[in-house]
Amino acid sequence: MTDSSRRFCLTALVAAAAMAAGTAFAQPAGHYPDKPIRLIVSSAAGGGADTVARLMAKKIGDALKQPVVVENRPGASGVVAANAVLGAPADGYTLLLGFTTMAQVPATTQIPLSYNPEKDFIPVSLIAKSWNVLFVNRKTNAKTVPELVAAMKANPRQFSYGSYGNGSTGHFMGALFAQQTKTEPSHVPYKGAAPMMTDLLAGVVSFAFPDIGSALPHIKSDRVQALAVTSGKRLSSLPDVPTMAELGIKGFDFGGWFGLFAPKGTPQAIVDVLSAQSMAAVKDREVQAKLVSMDLDPVGSNSKDFATFFHADMAKWAKIAKDANIKAE
């Protein structure tokens, strides 16, 4: 073989290798998905997060023509589920249905996490938001937030607020409310919603910040008085209840949320596919109706917007936790 022939063969081999490499890198997006996708959720079956996960799994799976299988991995406020996702290949076949605790746990944990939510996960799509309501038991005799604040300032040791536990959303909101109104109600943590509601209805604790879904039945039964909501605008389910902002109390335009995440390293082309399908799923009338029936606000954002939201949310919970010295149990 002549030198020119050798050079020609070598050039051809290099070109072929380059084309093969390009095909190999492009293939995941072009053929994705070619097998079932796992969607891990950090709550037990039957809860709100599980319902949202299964709703999205069905629509995304139908669109991609591959099953999206929901796996429940409850435990440690979402840490178990997060580690399960990060322990799998970053190939788009193992995803996480995350919610508010992803931003709260890093702000309150006393044990260092094995991962960084902002660096180790890619926000794919913000699915929906939820809101909380400030309500009081009837024994407080407060029918407005100004009346509640005045009563707490006049009798500071007589008022307390309940939450679902140390480091829970209700704990954060109660602490922020105390800071913004310059009051000092005591915090009473409970192991879940049921015991807290029982004590609030009995007058053991004065007020709480439950999510709208949990609060509505009690508000409609007239056993408690709703004073304000934490959303940026009034809610259709409670049109006569003002927002915190309307009352001049700053910092309360936030609540819970549900979002889809992929592990760091997932190819951008796959993230784009998942984001587009998530956005389309949330726009579906059936999905929207179900989310609204759960007292959630459908969002369906793209990956970039969710990332912006997630980083801001992480910072917000961290600031409240630091200012109020909130520590998880």
PDB file of N, CA and C in Angstrom, residues 130-198:
ATOM      1  N   SER A 130     -49.535  25.323  45.287  1.00  0.00           N
ATOM      2  CA  SER A 130     -50.602  25.255  46.284  1.00  0.00           C
ATOM      3  C   SER A 130     -50.434  26.422  47.247  1.00  0.00           C
ATOM      4  N   TRP A 131     -51.493  26.728  47.965  1.00  0.00           N
ATOM      5  CA  TRP A 131     -51.467  27.892  48.850  1.00  0.00           C
ATOM      6  C   TRP A 131     -51.923  27.510  50.245  1.00  0.00           C
ATOM      7  N   ASN A 132     -51.641  28.375  51.163  1.00  0.00           N
ATOM      8  CA  ASN A 132     -52.022  28.143  52.555  1.00  0.00           C
ATOM      9  C   ASN A 132     -52.963  29.243  53.026  1.00  0.00           C
ATOM     10  N   VAL A 133     -53.679  28.955  54.092  1.00  0.00           N
ATOM     11  CA  VAL A 133     -54.626  29.919  54.633  1.00  0.00           C
ATOM     12  C   VAL A 133     -54.383  30.076  56.132  1.00  0.00           C
ATOM     13  N   LEU A 134     -54.431  31.293  56.585  1.00  0.00           N
ATOM     14  CA  LEU A 134     -54.354  31.557  58.022  1.00  0.00           C
ATOM     15  C   LEU A 134     -55.765  31.461  58.575  1.00  0.00           C
ATOM     16  N   PHE A 135     -55.991  30.496  59.458  1.00  0.00           N
ATOM     17  CA  PHE A 135     -57.292  30.476  60.127  1.00  0.00           C
ATOM     18  C   PHE A 135     -57.134  30.301  61.627  1.00  0.00           C
ATOM     19  N   VAL A 136     -58.157  30.754  62.345  1.00  0.00           N
ATOM     20  CA  VAL A 136     -58.129  30.753  63.810  1.00  0.00           C
ATOM     21  C   VAL A 136     -59.316  29.961  64.336  1.00  0.00           C
ATOM     22  N   ASN A 137     -59.177  29.449  65.553  1.00  0.00           N
ATOM     23  CA  ASN A 137     -60.341  28.820  66.177  1.00  0.00           C
ATOM     24  C   ASN A 137     -61.283  29.912  66.670  1.00  0.00           C
ATOM     25  N   ARG A 138     -62.525  29.566  66.817  1.00  0.00           N
ATOM     26  CA  ARG A 138     -63.545  30.556  67.158  1.00  0.00           C
ATOM     27  C   ARG A 138     -63.331  31.182  68.536  1.00  0.00           C
ATOM     28  N   LYS A 139     -62.607  30.497  69.401  1.00  0.00           N
ATOM     29  CA  LYS A 139     -62.403  31.008  70.756  1.00  0.00           C
ATOM     30  C   LYS A 139     -61.512  32.251  70.795  1.00  0.00           C
ATOM     31  N   THR A 140     -60.790  32.510  69.726  1.00  0.00           N
ATOM     32  CA  THR A 140     -59.942  33.707  69.711  1.00  0.00           C
ATOM     33  C   THR A 140     -60.775  34.978  69.553  1.00  0.00           C
ATOM     34  N   ASN A 141     -61.984  34.807  68.989  1.00  0.00           N
ATOM     35  CA  ASN A 141     -62.882  35.945  68.725  1.00  0.00           C
ATOM     36  C   ASN A 141     -62.319  36.922  67.695  1.00  0.00           C
ATOM     37  N   ALA A 142     -61.266  36.527  66.987  1.00  0.00           N
ATOM     38  CA  ALA A 142     -60.682  37.388  65.956  1.00  0.00           C
ATOM     39  C   ALA A 142     -61.325  37.074  64.611  1.00  0.00           C
ATOM     40  N   LYS A 143     -61.824  38.106  63.950  1.00  0.00           N
ATOM     41  CA  LYS A 143     -62.449  37.928  62.647  1.00  0.00           C
ATOM     42  C   LYS A 143     -61.619  38.531  61.515  1.00  0.00           C
ATOM     43  N   THR A 144     -60.546  39.214  61.882  1.00  0.00           N
ATOM     44  CA  THR A 144     -59.641  39.795  60.891  1.00  0.00           C
ATOM     45  C   THR A 144     -58.211  39.645  61.397  1.00  0.00           C
ATOM     46  N   VAL A 145     -57.256  39.794  60.492  1.00  0.00           N
ATOM     47  CA  VAL A 145     -55.852  39.729  60.901  1.00  0.00           C
ATOM     48  C   VAL A 145     -55.501  40.861  61.865  1.00  0.00           C
ATOM     49  N   PRO A 146     -55.925  42.103  61.614  1.00  0.00           N
ATOM     50  CA  PRO A 146     -55.624  43.164  62.589  1.00  0.00           C
ATOM     51  C   PRO A 146     -56.156  42.853  63.987  1.00  0.00           C
ATOM     52  N   GLU A 147     -57.329  42.234  64.067  1.00  0.00           N
ATOM     53  CA  GLU A 147     -57.878  41.871  65.379  1.00  0.00           C
ATOM     54  C   GLU A 147     -57.020  40.804  66.050  1.00  0.00           C
ATOM     55  N   LEU A 148     -56.550  39.834  65.263  1.00  0.00           N
ATOM     56  CA  LEU A 148     -55.694  38.783  65.819  1.00  0.00           C
ATOM     57  C   LEU A 148     -54.381  39.375  66.313  1.00  0.00           C
ATOM     58  N   VAL A 149     -53.777  40.238  65.523  1.00  0.00           N
ATOM     59  CA  VAL A 149     -52.505  40.854  65.903  1.00  0.00           C
ATOM     60  C   VAL A 149     -52.673  41.695  67.162  1.00  0.00           C
ATOM     61  N   ALA A 150     -53.745  42.470  67.228  1.00  0.00           N
ATOM     62  CA  ALA A 150     -53.992  43.305  68.411  1.00  0.00           C
ATOM     63  C   ALA A 150     -54.164  42.447  69.659  1.00  0.00           C
ATOM     64  N   ALA A 151     -54.879  41.336  69.522  1.00  0.00           N
ATOM     65  CA  ALA A 151     -55.096  40.448  70.666  1.00  0.00           C
ATOM     66  C   ALA A 151     -53.791  39.808  71.115  1.00  0.00           C
ATOM     67  N   MET A 152     -52.933  39.433  70.163  1.00  0.00           N
ATOM     68  CA  MET A 152     -51.654  38.819  70.519  1.00  0.00           C
ATOM     69  C   MET A 152     -50.730  39.812  71.205  1.00  0.00           C
ATOM     70  N   LYS A 153     -50.784  41.060  70.787  1.00  0.00           N
ATOM     71  CA  LYS A 153     -49.935  42.067  71.425  1.00  0.00           C
ATOM     72  C   LYS A 153     -50.437  42.412  72.823  1.00  0.00           C
ATOM     73  N   ALA A 154     -51.758  42.329  73.011  1.00  0.00           N
ATOM     74  CA  ALA A 154     -52.328  42.633  74.325  1.00  0.00           C
ATOM     75  C   ALA A 154     -52.118  41.486  75.310  1.00  0.00           C
ATOM     76  N   ASN A 155     -52.128  40.247  74.777  1.00  0.00           N
ATOM     77  CA  ASN A 155     -51.978  39.063  75.634  1.00  0.00           C
ATOM     78  C   ASN A 155     -50.987  38.097  74.989  1.00  0.00           C
ATOM     79  N   PRO A 156     -49.719  38.445  74.947  1.00  0.00           N
ATOM     80  CA  PRO A 156     -48.728  37.678  74.172  1.00  0.00           C
ATOM     81  C   PRO A 156     -48.568  36.221  74.586  1.00  0.00           C
ATOM     82  N   ARG A 157     -48.819  35.886  75.830  1.00  0.00           N
ATOM     83  CA  ARG A 157     -48.598  34.512  76.283  1.00  0.00           C
ATOM     84  C   ARG A 157     -49.804  33.601  76.069  1.00  0.00           C
ATOM     85  N   GLN A 158     -50.882  34.137  75.582  1.00  0.00           N
ATOM     86  CA  GLN A 158     -52.100  33.351  75.441  1.00  0.00           C
ATOM     87  C   GLN A 158     -52.283  32.766  74.045  1.00  0.00           C
ATOM     88  N   PHE A 159     -51.382  33.083  73.132  1.00  0.00           N
ATOM     89  CA  PHE A 159     -51.577  32.659  71.748  1.00  0.00           C
ATOM     90  C   PHE A 159     -50.471  31.709  71.277  1.00  0.00           C
ATOM     91  N   SER A 160     -50.897  30.747  70.468  1.00  0.00           N
ATOM     92  CA  SER A 160     -49.958  29.764  69.910  1.00  0.00           C
ATOM     93  C   SER A 160     -50.433  29.371  68.518  1.00  0.00           C
ATOM     94  N   TYR A 161     -49.520  28.856  67.729  1.00  0.00           N
ATOM     95  CA  TYR A 161     -49.911  28.352  66.409  1.00  0.00           C
ATOM     96  C   TYR A 161     -49.422  26.921  66.247  1.00  0.00           C
ATOM     97  N   GLY A 162     -50.232  26.122  65.574  1.00  0.00           N
ATOM     98  CA  GLY A 162     -49.882  24.728  65.352  1.00  0.00           C
ATOM     99  C   GLY A 162     -49.318  24.512  63.962  1.00  0.00           C
ATOM    100  N   SER A 163     -48.530  23.459  63.817  1.00  0.00           N
ATOM    101  CA  SER A 163     -48.005  23.087  62.502  1.00  0.00           C
ATOM    102  C   SER A 163     -47.909  21.574  62.430  1.00  0.00           C
ATOM    103  N   TYR A 164     -47.598  21.070  61.230  1.00  0.00           N
ATOM    104  CA  TYR A 164     -47.469  19.628  61.039  1.00  0.00           C
ATOM    105  C   TYR A 164     -46.133  19.096  61.532  1.00  0.00           C
ATOM    106  N   GLY A 165     -45.329  19.935  62.158  1.00  0.00           N
ATOM    107  CA  GLY A 165     -44.041  19.505  62.689  1.00  0.00           C
ATOM    108  C   GLY A 165     -42.978  20.564  62.504  1.00  0.00           C
ATOM    109  N   ASN A 166     -41.877  20.438  63.221  1.00  0.00           N
ATOM    110  CA  ASN A 166     -40.767  21.381  63.078  1.00  0.00           C
ATOM    111  C   ASN A 166     -40.230  21.351  61.651  1.00  0.00           C
ATOM    112  N   GLY A 167     -40.074  22.529  61.068  1.00  0.00           N
ATOM    113  CA  GLY A 167     -39.567  22.604  59.705  1.00  0.00           C
ATOM    114  C   GLY A 167     -40.623  22.426  58.640  1.00  0.00           C
ATOM    115  N   SER A 168     -41.893  22.300  59.028  1.00  0.00           N
ATOM    116  CA  SER A 168     -42.976  22.162  58.053  1.00  0.00           C
ATOM    117  C   SER A 168     -43.364  23.533  57.506  1.00  0.00           C
ATOM    118  N   THR A 169     -44.166  23.528  56.449  1.00  0.00           N
ATOM    119  CA  THR A 169     -44.598  24.796  55.855  1.00  0.00           C
ATOM    120  C   THR A 169     -45.327  25.666  56.869  1.00  0.00           C
ATOM    121  N   GLY A 170     -46.213  25.051  57.661  1.00  0.00           N
ATOM    122  CA  GLY A 170     -46.941  25.805  58.673  1.00  0.00           C
ATOM    123  C   GLY A 170     -46.038  26.430  59.713  1.00  0.00           C
ATOM    124  N   HIS A 171     -44.941  25.742  60.036  1.00  0.00           N
ATOM    125  CA  HIS A 171     -43.965  26.288  60.981  1.00  0.00           C
ATOM    126  C   HIS A 171     -43.295  27.523  60.370  1.00  0.00           C
ATOM    127  N   PHE A 172     -42.856  27.403  59.120  1.00  0.00           N
ATOM    128  CA  PHE A 172     -42.232  28.536  58.432  1.00  0.00           C
ATOM    129  C   PHE A 172     -43.173  29.743  58.397  1.00  0.00           C
ATOM    130  N   MET A 173     -44.422  29.488  58.013  1.00  0.00           N
ATOM    131  CA  MET A 173     -45.357  30.599  57.842  1.00  0.00           C
ATOM    132  C   MET A 173     -45.741  31.232  59.171  1.00  0.00           C
ATOM    133  N   GLY A 174     -45.888  30.414  60.201  1.00  0.00           N
ATOM    134  CA  GLY A 174     -46.179  30.966  61.516  1.00  0.00           C
ATOM    135  C   GLY A 174     -45.044  31.837  62.018  1.00  0.00           C
ATOM    136  N   ALA A 175     -43.814  31.382  61.780  1.00  0.00           N
ATOM    137  CA  ALA A 175     -42.640  32.153  62.205  1.00  0.00           C
ATOM    138  C   ALA A 175     -42.534  33.462  61.430  1.00  0.00           C
ATOM    139  N   LEU A 176     -42.783  33.406  60.112  1.00  0.00           N
ATOM    140  CA  LEU A 176     -42.733  34.618  59.296  1.00  0.00           C
ATOM    141  C   LEU A 176     -43.835  35.596  59.713  1.00  0.00           C
ATOM    142  N   PHE A 177     -45.010  35.065  59.992  1.00  0.00           N
ATOM    143  CA  PHE A 177     -46.132  35.903  60.429  1.00  0.00           C
ATOM    144  C   PHE A 177     -45.783  36.622  61.732  1.00  0.00           C
ATOM    145  N   ALA A 178     -45.173  35.900  62.657  1.00  0.00           N
ATOM    146  CA  ALA A 178     -44.775  36.504  63.932  1.00  0.00           C
ATOM    147  C   ALA A 178     -43.744  37.614  63.707  1.00  0.00           C
ATOM    148  N   GLN A 179     -42.789  37.360  62.809  1.00  0.00           N
ATOM    149  CA  GLN A 179     -41.769  38.370  62.516  1.00  0.00           C
ATOM    150  C   GLN A 179     -42.385  39.625  61.911  1.00  0.00           C
ATOM    151  N   GLN A 180     -43.248  39.427  60.930  1.00  0.00           N
ATOM    152  CA  GLN A 180     -43.806  40.567  60.198  1.00  0.00           C
ATOM    153  C   GLN A 180     -44.787  41.380  61.035  1.00  0.00           C
ATOM    154  N   THR A 181     -45.442  40.736  62.002  1.00  0.00           N
ATOM    155  CA  THR A 181     -46.421  41.449  62.832  1.00  0.00           C
ATOM    156  C   THR A 181     -45.855  41.841  64.192  1.00  0.00           C
ATOM    157  N   LYS A 182     -44.571  41.474  64.413  1.00  0.00           N
ATOM    158  CA  LYS A 182     -43.906  41.788  65.692  1.00  0.00           C
ATOM    159  C   LYS A 182     -44.689  41.246  66.890  1.00  0.00           C
ATOM    160  N   THR A 183     -45.081  39.978  66.764  1.00  0.00           N
ATOM    161  CA  THR A 183     -45.769  39.278  67.849  1.00  0.00           C
ATOM    162  C   THR A 183     -44.954  38.056  68.241  1.00  0.00           C
ATOM    163  N   GLU A 184     -45.325  37.399  69.333  1.00  0.00           N
ATOM    164  CA  GLU A 184     -44.546  36.263  69.824  1.00  0.00           C
ATOM    165  C   GLU A 184     -45.425  35.069  70.209  1.00  0.00           C
ATOM    166  N   PRO A 185     -46.219  34.555  69.278  1.00  0.00           N
ATOM    167  CA  PRO A 185     -46.999  33.354  69.598  1.00  0.00           C
ATOM    168  C   PRO A 185     -46.067  32.156  69.727  1.00  0.00           C
ATOM    169  N   SER A 186     -46.392  31.225  70.577  1.00  0.00           N
ATOM    170  CA  SER A 186     -45.560  30.031  70.723  1.00  0.00           C
ATOM    171  C   SER A 186     -45.901  29.027  69.629  1.00  0.00           C
ATOM    172  N   HIS A 187     -44.915  28.245  69.235  1.00  0.00           N
ATOM    173  CA  HIS A 187     -45.105  27.235  68.190  1.00  0.00           C
ATOM    174  C   HIS A 187     -45.350  25.876  68.822  1.00  0.00           C
ATOM    175  N   VAL A 188     -46.398  25.187  68.354  1.00  0.00           N
ATOM    176  CA  VAL A 188     -46.725  23.849  68.850  1.00  0.00           C
ATOM    177  C   VAL A 188     -46.674  22.884  67.667  1.00  0.00           C
ATOM    178  N   PRO A 189     -45.612  22.083  67.550  1.00  0.00           N
ATOM    179  CA  PRO A 189     -45.514  21.134  66.434  1.00  0.00           C
ATOM    180  C   PRO A 189     -46.298  19.856  66.707  1.00  0.00           C
ATOM    181  N   TYR A 190     -46.940  19.323  65.669  1.00  0.00           N
ATOM    182  CA  TYR A 190     -47.691  18.071  65.776  1.00  0.00           C
ATOM    183  C   TYR A 190     -47.121  17.063  64.782  1.00  0.00           C
ATOM    184  N   LYS A 191     -47.456  15.828  64.984  1.00  0.00           N
ATOM    185  CA  LYS A 191     -47.017  14.774  64.063  1.00  0.00           C
ATOM    186  C   LYS A 191     -48.106  14.531  63.021  1.00  0.00           C
ATOM    187  N   GLY A 192     -48.326  15.541  62.191  1.00  0.00           N
ATOM    188  CA  GLY A 192     -49.304  15.404  61.129  1.00  0.00           C
ATOM    189  C   GLY A 192     -50.478  16.349  61.254  1.00  0.00           C
ATOM    190  N   ALA A 193     -51.348  16.321  60.220  1.00  0.00           N
ATOM    191  CA  ALA A 193     -52.466  17.260  60.138  1.00  0.00           C
ATOM    192  C   ALA A 193     -53.591  16.946  61.107  1.00  0.00           C
ATOM    193  N   ALA A 194     -53.944  15.669  61.242  1.00  0.00           N
ATOM    194  CA  ALA A 194     -55.112  15.302  62.051  1.00  0.00           C
ATOM    195  C   ALA A 194     -55.018  15.763  63.503  1.00  0.00           C
ATOM    196  N   PRO A 195     -53.941  15.453  64.225  1.00  0.00           N
ATOM    197  CA  PRO A 195     -53.877  15.909  65.619  1.00  0.00           C
ATOM    198  C   PRO A 195     -53.832  17.429  65.749  1.00  0.00           C
ATOM    199  N   MET A 196     -53.201  18.102  64.770  1.00  0.00           N
ATOM    200  CA  MET A 196     -53.169  19.563  64.841  1.00  0.00           C
ATOM    201  C   MET A 196     -54.565  20.142  64.677  1.00  0.00           C
ATOM    202  N   MET A 197     -55.306  19.628  63.695  1.00  0.00           N
ATOM    203  CA  MET A 197     -56.663  20.114  63.464  1.00  0.00           C
ATOM    204  C   MET A 197     -57.550  19.866  64.672  1.00  0.00           C
ATOM    205  N   THR A 198     -57.400  18.706  65.292  1.00  0.00           N
ATOM    206  CA  THR A 198     -58.202  18.373  66.473  1.00  0.00           C
ATOM    207  C   THR A 198     -57.982  19.395  67.577  1.00  0.00           C
TER     208      THR A 198
END
